[in-house]
XYZ file of C-alpha atoms in Angstrom:
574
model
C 79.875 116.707 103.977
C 80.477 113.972 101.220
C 83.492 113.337 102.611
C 82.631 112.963 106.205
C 79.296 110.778 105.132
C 82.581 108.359 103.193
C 85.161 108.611 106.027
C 82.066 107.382 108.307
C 81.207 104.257 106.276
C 84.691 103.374 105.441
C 84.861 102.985 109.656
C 81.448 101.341 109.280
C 83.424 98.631 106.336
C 86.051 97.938 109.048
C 84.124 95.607 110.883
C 84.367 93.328 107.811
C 88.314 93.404 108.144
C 90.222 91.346 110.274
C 92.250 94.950 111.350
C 89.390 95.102 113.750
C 90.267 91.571 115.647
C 91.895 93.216 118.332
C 89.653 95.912 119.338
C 87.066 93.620 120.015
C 88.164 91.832 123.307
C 88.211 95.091 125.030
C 84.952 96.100 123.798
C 82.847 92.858 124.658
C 84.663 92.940 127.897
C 81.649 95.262 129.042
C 79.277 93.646 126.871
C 76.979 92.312 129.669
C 76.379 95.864 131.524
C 73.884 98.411 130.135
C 74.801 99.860 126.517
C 74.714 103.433 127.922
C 76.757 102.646 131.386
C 78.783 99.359 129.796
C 79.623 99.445 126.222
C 78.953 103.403 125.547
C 81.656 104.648 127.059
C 84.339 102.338 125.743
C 83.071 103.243 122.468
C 83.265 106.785 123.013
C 86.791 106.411 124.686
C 88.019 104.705 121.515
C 86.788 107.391 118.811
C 87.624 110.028 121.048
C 91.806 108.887 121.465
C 91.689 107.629 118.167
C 90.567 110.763 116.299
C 93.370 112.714 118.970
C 96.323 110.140 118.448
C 96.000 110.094 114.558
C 95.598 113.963 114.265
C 98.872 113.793 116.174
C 100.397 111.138 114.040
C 100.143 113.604 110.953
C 102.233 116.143 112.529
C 104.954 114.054 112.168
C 107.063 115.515 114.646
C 109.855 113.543 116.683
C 108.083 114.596 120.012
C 105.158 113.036 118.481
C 106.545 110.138 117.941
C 107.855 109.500 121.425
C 104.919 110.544 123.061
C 102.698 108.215 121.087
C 104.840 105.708 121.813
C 104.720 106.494 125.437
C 100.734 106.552 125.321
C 101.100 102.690 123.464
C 102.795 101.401 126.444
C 100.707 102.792 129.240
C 97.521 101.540 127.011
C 99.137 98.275 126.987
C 100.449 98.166 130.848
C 96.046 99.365 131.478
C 94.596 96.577 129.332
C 96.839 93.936 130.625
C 95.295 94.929 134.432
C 91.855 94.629 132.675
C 92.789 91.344 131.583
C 94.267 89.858 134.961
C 91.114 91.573 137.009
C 88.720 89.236 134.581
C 91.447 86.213 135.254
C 91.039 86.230 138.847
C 89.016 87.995 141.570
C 91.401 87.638 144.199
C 93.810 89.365 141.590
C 91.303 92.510 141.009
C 90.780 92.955 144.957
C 94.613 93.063 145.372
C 94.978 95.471 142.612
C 92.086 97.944 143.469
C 93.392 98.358 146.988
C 95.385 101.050 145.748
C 93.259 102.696 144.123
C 90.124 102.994 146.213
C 90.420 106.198 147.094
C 89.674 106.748 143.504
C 86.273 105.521 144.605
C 86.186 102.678 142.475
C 87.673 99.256 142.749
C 90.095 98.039 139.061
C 87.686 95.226 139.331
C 84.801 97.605 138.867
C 86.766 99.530 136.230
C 87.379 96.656 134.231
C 83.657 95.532 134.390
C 83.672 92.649 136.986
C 81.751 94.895 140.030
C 78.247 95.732 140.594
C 78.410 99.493 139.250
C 78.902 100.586 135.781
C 82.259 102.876 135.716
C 81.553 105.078 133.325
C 84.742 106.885 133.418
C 86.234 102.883 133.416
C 84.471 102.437 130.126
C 86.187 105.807 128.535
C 89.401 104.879 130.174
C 88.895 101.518 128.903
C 88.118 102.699 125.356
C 90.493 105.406 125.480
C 93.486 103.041 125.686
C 92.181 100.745 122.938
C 91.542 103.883 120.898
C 95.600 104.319 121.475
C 96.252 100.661 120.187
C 93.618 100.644 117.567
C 95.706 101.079 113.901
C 93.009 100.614 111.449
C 94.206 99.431 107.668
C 94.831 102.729 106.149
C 91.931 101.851 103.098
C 91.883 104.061 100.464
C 89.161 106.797 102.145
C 91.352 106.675 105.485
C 94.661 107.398 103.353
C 92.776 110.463 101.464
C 92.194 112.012 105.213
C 95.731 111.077 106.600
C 96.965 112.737 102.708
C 95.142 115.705 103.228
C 96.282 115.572 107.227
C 99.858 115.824 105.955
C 99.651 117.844 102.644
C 97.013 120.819 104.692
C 98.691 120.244 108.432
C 96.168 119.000 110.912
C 93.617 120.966 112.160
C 90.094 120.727 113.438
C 88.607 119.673 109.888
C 90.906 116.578 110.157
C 90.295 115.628 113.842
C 86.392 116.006 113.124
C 87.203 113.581 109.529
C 88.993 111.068 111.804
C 86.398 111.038 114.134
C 83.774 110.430 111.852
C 86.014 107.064 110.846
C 86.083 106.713 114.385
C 82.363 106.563 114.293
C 81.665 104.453 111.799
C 83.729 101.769 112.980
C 82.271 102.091 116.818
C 78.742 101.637 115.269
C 79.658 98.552 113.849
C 81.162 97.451 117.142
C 77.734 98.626 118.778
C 75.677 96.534 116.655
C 78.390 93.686 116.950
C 78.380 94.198 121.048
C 74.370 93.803 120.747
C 74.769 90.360 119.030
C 77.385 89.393 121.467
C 75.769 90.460 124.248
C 72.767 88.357 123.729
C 74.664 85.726 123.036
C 76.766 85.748 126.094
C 73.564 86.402 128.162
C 71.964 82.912 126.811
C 75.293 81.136 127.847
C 75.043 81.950 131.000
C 71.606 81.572 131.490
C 71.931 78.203 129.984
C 74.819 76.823 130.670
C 75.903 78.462 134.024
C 78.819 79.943 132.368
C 79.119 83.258 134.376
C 82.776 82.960 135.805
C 84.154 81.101 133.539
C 82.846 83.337 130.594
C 84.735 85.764 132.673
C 87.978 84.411 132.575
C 87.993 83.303 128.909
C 87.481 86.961 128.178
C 90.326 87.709 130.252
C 92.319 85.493 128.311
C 91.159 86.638 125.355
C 92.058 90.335 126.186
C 95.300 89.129 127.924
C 96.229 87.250 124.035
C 94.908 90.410 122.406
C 97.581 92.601 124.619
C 100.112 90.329 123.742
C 99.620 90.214 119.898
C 99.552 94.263 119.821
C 102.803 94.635 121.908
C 104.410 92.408 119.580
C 103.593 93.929 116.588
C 101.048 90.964 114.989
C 98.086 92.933 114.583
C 100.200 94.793 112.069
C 102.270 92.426 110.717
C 99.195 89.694 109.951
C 96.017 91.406 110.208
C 96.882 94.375 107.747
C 97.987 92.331 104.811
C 94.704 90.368 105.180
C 92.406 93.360 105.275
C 93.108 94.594 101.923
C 90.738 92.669 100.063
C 87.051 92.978 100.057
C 87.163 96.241 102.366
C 88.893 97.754 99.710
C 87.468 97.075 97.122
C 84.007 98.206 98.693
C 85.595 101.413 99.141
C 87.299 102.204 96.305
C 83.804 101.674 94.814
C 82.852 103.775 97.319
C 85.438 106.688 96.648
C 84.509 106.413 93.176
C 80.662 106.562 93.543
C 81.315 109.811 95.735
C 83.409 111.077 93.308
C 86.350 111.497 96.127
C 89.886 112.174 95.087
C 92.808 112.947 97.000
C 92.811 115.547 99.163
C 94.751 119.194 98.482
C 96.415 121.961 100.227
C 94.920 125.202 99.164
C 97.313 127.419 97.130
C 98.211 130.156 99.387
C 99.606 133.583 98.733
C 103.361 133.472 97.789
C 105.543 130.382 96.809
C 103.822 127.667 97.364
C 105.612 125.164 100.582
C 104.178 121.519 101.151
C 103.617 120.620 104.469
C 104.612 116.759 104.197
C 107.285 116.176 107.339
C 110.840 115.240 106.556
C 111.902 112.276 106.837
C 115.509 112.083 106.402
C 117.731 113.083 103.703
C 118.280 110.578 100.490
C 121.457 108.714 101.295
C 124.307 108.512 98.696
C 123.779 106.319 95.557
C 127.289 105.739 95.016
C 127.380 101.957 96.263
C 125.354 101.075 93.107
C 127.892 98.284 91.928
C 126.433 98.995 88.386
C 123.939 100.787 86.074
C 121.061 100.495 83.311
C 120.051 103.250 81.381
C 122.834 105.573 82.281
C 125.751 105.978 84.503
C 125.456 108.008 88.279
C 125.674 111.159 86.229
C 122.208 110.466 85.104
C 120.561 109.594 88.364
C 122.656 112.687 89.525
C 120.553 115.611 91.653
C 119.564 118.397 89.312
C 118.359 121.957 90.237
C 114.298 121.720 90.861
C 113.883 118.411 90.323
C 111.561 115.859 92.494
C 113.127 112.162 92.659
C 111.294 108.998 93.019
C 113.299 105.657 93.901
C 111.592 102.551 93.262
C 113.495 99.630 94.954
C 112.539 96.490 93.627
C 113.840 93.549 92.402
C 112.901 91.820 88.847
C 111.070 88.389 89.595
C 108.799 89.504 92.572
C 105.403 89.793 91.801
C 104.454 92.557 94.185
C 107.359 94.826 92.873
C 106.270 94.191 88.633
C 102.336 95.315 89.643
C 103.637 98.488 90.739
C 105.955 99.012 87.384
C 102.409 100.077 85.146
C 102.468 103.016 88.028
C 106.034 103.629 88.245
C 106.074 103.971 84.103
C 102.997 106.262 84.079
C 104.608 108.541 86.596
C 107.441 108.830 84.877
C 106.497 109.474 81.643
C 103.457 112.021 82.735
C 105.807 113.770 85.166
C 109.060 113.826 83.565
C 108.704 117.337 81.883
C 107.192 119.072 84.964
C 110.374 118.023 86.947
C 110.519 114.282 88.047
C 113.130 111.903 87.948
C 112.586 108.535 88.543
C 115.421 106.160 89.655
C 115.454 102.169 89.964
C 117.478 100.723 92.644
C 116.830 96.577 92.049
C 118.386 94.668 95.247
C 118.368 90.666 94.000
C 116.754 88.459 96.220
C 117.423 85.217 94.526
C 121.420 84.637 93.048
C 120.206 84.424 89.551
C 118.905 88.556 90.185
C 122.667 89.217 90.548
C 123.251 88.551 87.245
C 123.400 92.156 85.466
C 122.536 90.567 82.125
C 119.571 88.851 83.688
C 118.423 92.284 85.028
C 119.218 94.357 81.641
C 116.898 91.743 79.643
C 114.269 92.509 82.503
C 114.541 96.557 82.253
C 114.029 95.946 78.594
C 110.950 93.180 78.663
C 109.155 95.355 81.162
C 110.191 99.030 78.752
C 111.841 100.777 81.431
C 113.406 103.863 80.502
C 115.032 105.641 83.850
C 118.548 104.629 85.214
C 118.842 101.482 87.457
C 121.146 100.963 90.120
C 122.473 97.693 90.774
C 122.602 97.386 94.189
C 124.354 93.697 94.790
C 125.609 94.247 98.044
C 122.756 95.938 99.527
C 124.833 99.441 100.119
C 121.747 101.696 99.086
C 119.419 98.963 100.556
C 120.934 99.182 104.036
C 121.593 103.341 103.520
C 117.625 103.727 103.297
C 117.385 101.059 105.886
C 114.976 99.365 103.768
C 113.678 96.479 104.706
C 110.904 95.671 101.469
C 110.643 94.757 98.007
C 108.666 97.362 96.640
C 109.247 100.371 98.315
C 108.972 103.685 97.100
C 110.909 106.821 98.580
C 109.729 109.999 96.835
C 112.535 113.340 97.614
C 112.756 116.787 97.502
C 114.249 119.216 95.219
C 116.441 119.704 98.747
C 117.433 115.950 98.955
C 115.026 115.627 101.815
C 112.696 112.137 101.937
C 109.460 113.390 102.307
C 107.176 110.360 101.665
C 107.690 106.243 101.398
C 105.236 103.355 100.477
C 105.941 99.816 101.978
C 104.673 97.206 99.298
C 101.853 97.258 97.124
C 99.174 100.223 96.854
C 99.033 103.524 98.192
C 99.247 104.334 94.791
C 96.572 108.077 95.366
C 98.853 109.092 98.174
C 102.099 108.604 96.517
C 100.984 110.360 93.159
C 99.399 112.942 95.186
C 102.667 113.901 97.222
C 104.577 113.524 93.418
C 102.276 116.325 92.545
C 102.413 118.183 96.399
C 106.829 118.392 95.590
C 106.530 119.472 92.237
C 104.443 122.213 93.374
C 106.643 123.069 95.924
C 109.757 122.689 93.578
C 107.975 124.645 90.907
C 106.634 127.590 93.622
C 103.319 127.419 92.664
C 100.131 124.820 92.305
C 99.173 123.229 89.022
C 95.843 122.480 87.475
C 97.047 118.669 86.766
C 95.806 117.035 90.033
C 94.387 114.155 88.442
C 94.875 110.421 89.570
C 96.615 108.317 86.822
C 94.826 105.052 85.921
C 97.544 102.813 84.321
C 97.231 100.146 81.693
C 98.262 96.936 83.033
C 98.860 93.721 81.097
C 99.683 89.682 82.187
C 101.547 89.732 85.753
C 101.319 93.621 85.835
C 97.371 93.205 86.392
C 96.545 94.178 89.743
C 95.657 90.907 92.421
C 92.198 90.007 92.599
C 92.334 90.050 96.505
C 88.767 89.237 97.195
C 88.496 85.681 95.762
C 92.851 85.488 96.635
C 93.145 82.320 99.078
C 96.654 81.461 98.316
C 100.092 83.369 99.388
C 103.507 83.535 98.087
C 105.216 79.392 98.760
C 109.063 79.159 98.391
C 110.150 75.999 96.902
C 113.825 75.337 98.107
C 114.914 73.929 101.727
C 115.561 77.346 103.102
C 112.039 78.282 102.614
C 109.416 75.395 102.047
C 106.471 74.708 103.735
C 103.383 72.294 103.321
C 105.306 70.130 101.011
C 103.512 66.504 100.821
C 105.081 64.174 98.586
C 105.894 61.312 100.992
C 110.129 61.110 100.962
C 109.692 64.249 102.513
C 111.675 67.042 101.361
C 115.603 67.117 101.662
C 118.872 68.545 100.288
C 120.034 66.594 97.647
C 119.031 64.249 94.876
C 116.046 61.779 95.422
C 113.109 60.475 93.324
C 109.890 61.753 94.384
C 106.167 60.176 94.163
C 102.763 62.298 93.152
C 100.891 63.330 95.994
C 97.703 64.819 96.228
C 97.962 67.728 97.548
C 94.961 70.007 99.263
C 94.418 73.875 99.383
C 98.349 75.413 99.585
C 99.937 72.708 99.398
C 102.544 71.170 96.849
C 104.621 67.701 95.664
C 107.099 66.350 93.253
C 107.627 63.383 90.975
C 110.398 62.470 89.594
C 114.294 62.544 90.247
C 114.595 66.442 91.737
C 117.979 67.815 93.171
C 116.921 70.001 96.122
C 118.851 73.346 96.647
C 118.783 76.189 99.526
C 116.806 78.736 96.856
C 115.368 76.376 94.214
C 114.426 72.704 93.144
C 116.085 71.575 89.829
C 114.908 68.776 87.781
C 117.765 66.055 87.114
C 115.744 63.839 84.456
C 113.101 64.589 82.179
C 109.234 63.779 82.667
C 109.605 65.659 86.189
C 106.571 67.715 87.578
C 105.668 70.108 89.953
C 101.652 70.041 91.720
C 99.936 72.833 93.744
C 96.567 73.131 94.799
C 95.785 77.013 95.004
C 92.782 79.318 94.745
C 93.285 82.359 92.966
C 92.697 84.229 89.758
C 96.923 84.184 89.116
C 99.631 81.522 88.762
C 102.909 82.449 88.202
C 105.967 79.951 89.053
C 109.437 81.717 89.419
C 111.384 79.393 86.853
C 115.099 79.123 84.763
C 116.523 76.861 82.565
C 119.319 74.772 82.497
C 121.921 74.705 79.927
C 119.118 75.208 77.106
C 115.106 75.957 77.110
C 113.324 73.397 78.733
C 110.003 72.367 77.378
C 106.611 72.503 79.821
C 103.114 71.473 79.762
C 100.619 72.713 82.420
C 97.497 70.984 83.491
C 94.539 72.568 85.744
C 92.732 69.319 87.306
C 94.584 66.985 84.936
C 93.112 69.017 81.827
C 94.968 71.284 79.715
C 93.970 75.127 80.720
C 92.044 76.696 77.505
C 90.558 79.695 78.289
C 92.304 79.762 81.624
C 95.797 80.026 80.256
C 98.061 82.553 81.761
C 100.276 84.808 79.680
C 103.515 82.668 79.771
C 101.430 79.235 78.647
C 99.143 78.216 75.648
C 95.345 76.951 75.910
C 96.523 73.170 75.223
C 99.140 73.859 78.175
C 102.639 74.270 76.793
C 105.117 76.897 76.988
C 109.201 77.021 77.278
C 111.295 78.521 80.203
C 113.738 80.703 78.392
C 115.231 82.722 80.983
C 114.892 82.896 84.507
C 112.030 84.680 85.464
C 108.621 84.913 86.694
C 106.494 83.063 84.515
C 102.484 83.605 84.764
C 101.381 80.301 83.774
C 97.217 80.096 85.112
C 94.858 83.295 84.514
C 90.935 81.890 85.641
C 88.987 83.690 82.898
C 85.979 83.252 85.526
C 85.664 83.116 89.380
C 88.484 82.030 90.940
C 87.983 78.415 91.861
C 90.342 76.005 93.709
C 92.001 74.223 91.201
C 94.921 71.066 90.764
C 98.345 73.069 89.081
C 100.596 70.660 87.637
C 103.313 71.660 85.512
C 105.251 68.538 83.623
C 109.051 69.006 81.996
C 110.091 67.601 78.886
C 113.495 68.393 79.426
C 115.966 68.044 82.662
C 117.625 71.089 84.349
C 115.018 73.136 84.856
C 114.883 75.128 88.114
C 112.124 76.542 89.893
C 111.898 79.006 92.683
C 108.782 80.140 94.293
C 105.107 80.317 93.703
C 103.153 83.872 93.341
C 99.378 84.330 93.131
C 97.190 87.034 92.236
């Protein structure tokens, strides 16, 4: 019961994440008819296919697959008729023609006629349910864990539907406000038909943002702040960890689907810590590949995990192999690489993978990702990015079970110590995302030449919230900006806790001094800069130069060079 009572107010958090932007077109569309005949049975509709389609989802089977898709499409091709029946009557009488033998018009269904349509509601919230992908937060990912580590069964539908639940009585109460609000308007105002066809615009935008893939591409990144946090103090007040298969009679056999087989590691141009024979499959072994690559931020915050794992799991069976694929040219550089291995104490064999052969073999397309296998070879789990970290160390534990024939008592979570850039993000007070610096890449850049390959002296600016100048004489590159005469500087104004500047020398260290709203730091100093503000670039790398020892604030960066040739890269937060 605990965990249904979390899995229902983790749906409950949702409506504070932006995951839940494009569920709510569809609902308001019915916001102005009765709650029991109008917004009821859309709500209903949506926990109902929800609950169905993700029990589905964690069977993991390729008919599964297709059919969902199948269901995505119709849900689509449905909404977008909503949409153009609230976009134009004419439109919703031509459309309904066929379907009056049905006994009630499209226009009706969608909530434009004079009765309520209750099946139209559950229809209606039926195919949202089937668009509605919810950012898997940490409760959500124990269910789906346990989904895929038990098989799905009634336990899990009943779990997902309590999720469900949660978030449609946040809608409800969310629908109420609307509703009154869209009642005054047209009392008011006169705004009956035209509040209409704004909603069937909005619904229309919504449809169009879903079949292209935004609502995961831009909402979920953004939702992983303060709904996570909430429940991961949530989890942790419940006392919640991830959820187990049950050891059954005989040797014991995970349940996690296949994904594929491991693909050769042979086009590793090079390797750290050992030769192929060491990454080599063994007899009863579990492998974990980490691809990453050594100055992105997102890929070192995982490394405190990645280290734990391997050093707690090593004896029971686990092998843990790098594969680092460069993203910048000065990541190519094997010695560059080697000196990052050793700075950040890795001890498992790293594949240099140059030319992308075991990037494009796993048809990865993400720096971190994790891709935990078999003691058959077979990929049975990945993680995309940051987090996830519960799932993936419970599915380490779920193969070396299954590798070992039996179930061990060591089913805790491991808590790693992290230090300087390996600290986790503080997401909740993060404002500021990832800027490139070069010409390939830059955005929001305000100095007022403008920015342009090749060599030009640049003014100050003052920059606002994400954006960034030069001053000095700068030589402008595809990848990086490089400093031609000394007494150059960099400016950013950011809000975050974290911030760390991507930056390499030229032909010998190059002296700095950082400022935070023309001051020098203090207590605010990051790891890779003192409290008056100075530091050296050494080596190219990530440097964390800014850690706010209180609330993150928006503050002035500038970073000044005493010496020419420096080169800098890209700005990282945190």
């Amino acid at each position: 019961m605990i965990l249904y009572l979390a899995a229902y107010l983790a749906g409950v958090l949702t409506i504070a994440s932006p995951c839940i932007l494009p569920v709510l077109p569809f609902v308001f569309a019915r916001a102005n008819r009765p709650f029991a005949a109008g917004t009821l049975p859309v709500l209903a509709g949506l926990v109902a296919a929800f609950a169905a389609a993700a029990t589905l989802a964690a069977i993991g089977g390729g008919w599964v697959v297709r059919a969902s898709e199948t269901g995505r499409l119709a849900a689509l091709g449905l909404l977008g008729l909503f949409a153009v029946t609230l976009l134009s009557r004419r439109a919703a009488t031509w459309l309904s023609a066929p379907l009056v033998r049905l006994g009630e018009a499209v226009a009706r269904f969608a909530g434009g006629g004079a009765s309520a349509g209750i099946a139209g509601g559950l229809a209606l919230g039926a195919a949202t349910g089937l668009l509605w992908t919810p950012c898997a937060g940490p409760i959500l990912g124990l269910v789906l864990t346990g989904a895929a580590l038990n098989g799905p069964g009634a336990e899990t539908t009943a779990l997902l539907a309590a999720y469900a639940a949660g978030a449609a009585t946040a809608l409800a109460l969310a629908v109420r406000v609307g509703g009154a609000l869209t009642a005054a308007l047209r009392r008011r105002l006169g705004l009956g038909e035209e509040l209409r066809r704004i909603a069937g615009a909005v619904m229309l935008a919504a449809v169009a943002a879903i079949a292209l893939g935004l609502d995961a591409q831009v909402l979920a990144p953004l939702a992983t702040a303060p709904v996570t946090a909430a429940e991961e103090k949530l989890a942790a007040a419940l006392r919640l960890s991830p959820a187990r298969a049950e050891t059954a009679p005989g040797p014991y056999r995970s349940r996690l689907p296949v994904e594929g087989r491991l693909p050769s590691l042979e086009g590793a141009s090079h390797w750290l810590n050992g030769g192929p024979e060491a990454a080599a499959p063994r007899r009863g072994t579990v492998r974990l590949i980490h691809v990453w690559t050594y100055s992105c931020i997102n890929c070192i915050r995982t490394l405190p995990y990645i280290r734990a794992w391997e050093a707690r799991y090593r004896d029971q069976g686990l092998r843990v192999i790098g594969v680092h694929a460069p993203e910048f040219a000065f990541e190519r550089d094997i010695d560059n690489v080697a000196r990052a291995v050793r700075r950040f104490a890795l001890p498992y064999p790293i594949a240099i993978d140059n030319d992308f052969r075991i990037w494009r073999a796993l048809r990865n397309s993400y720096w971190p990702a994790l891709y935990i296998i078999d003691a058959e070879g077979r990929i049975r789990h990945h993680q995309f990015g940051e987090g996830g970290y519960a799932q993936s160390e419970s599915v380490i534990q779920d193969l070396l079970a299954e590798a070992a024939g039996r179930r061990t008592a060591d089913r805790e979570v491991t808590t790693p110590r992290a230090d300087g850039a390996e600290t986790a993000p503080d997401l909740p007070q993060l404002r500021s995302a990832e800027a490139y610096l070069g010409s390939d890449k830059a955005e929001n850049f305000v100095s007022p030449e403008g920015l342009s390959p090749g060599t030009q002296t640049y003014s100050p600016a003052a920059p606002r919230l994400n954006q960034w100048s030069l001053s000095g004489t700068w030589e402008i590159g595809p990848e990086h900006v490089r400093l031609d005469r000394a007494d150059g500087a960099i400016t950013y104004r950011f809000r975050a806790r974290d911030l760390h500047l991507v930056l390499g020398p030229g032909t010998k260290p190059v002296r700095f001094r950082v400022t935070l709203d023309g001051a020098p730091p203090g207590a605010d100093h990051g790891a890779d800069s003192a409290p008056d503000g100075h530091g050296i670039v050494a080596e190219t790398r990530l440097y964390q130069l800014v850690r706010q020892s209180e609330k993150a604030a928006e503050r002035t960066f500038e970073i000044r060079f005493e010496d020419p040739g420096v080169r800098a890269y890209a700005f990282t937060f945190g």
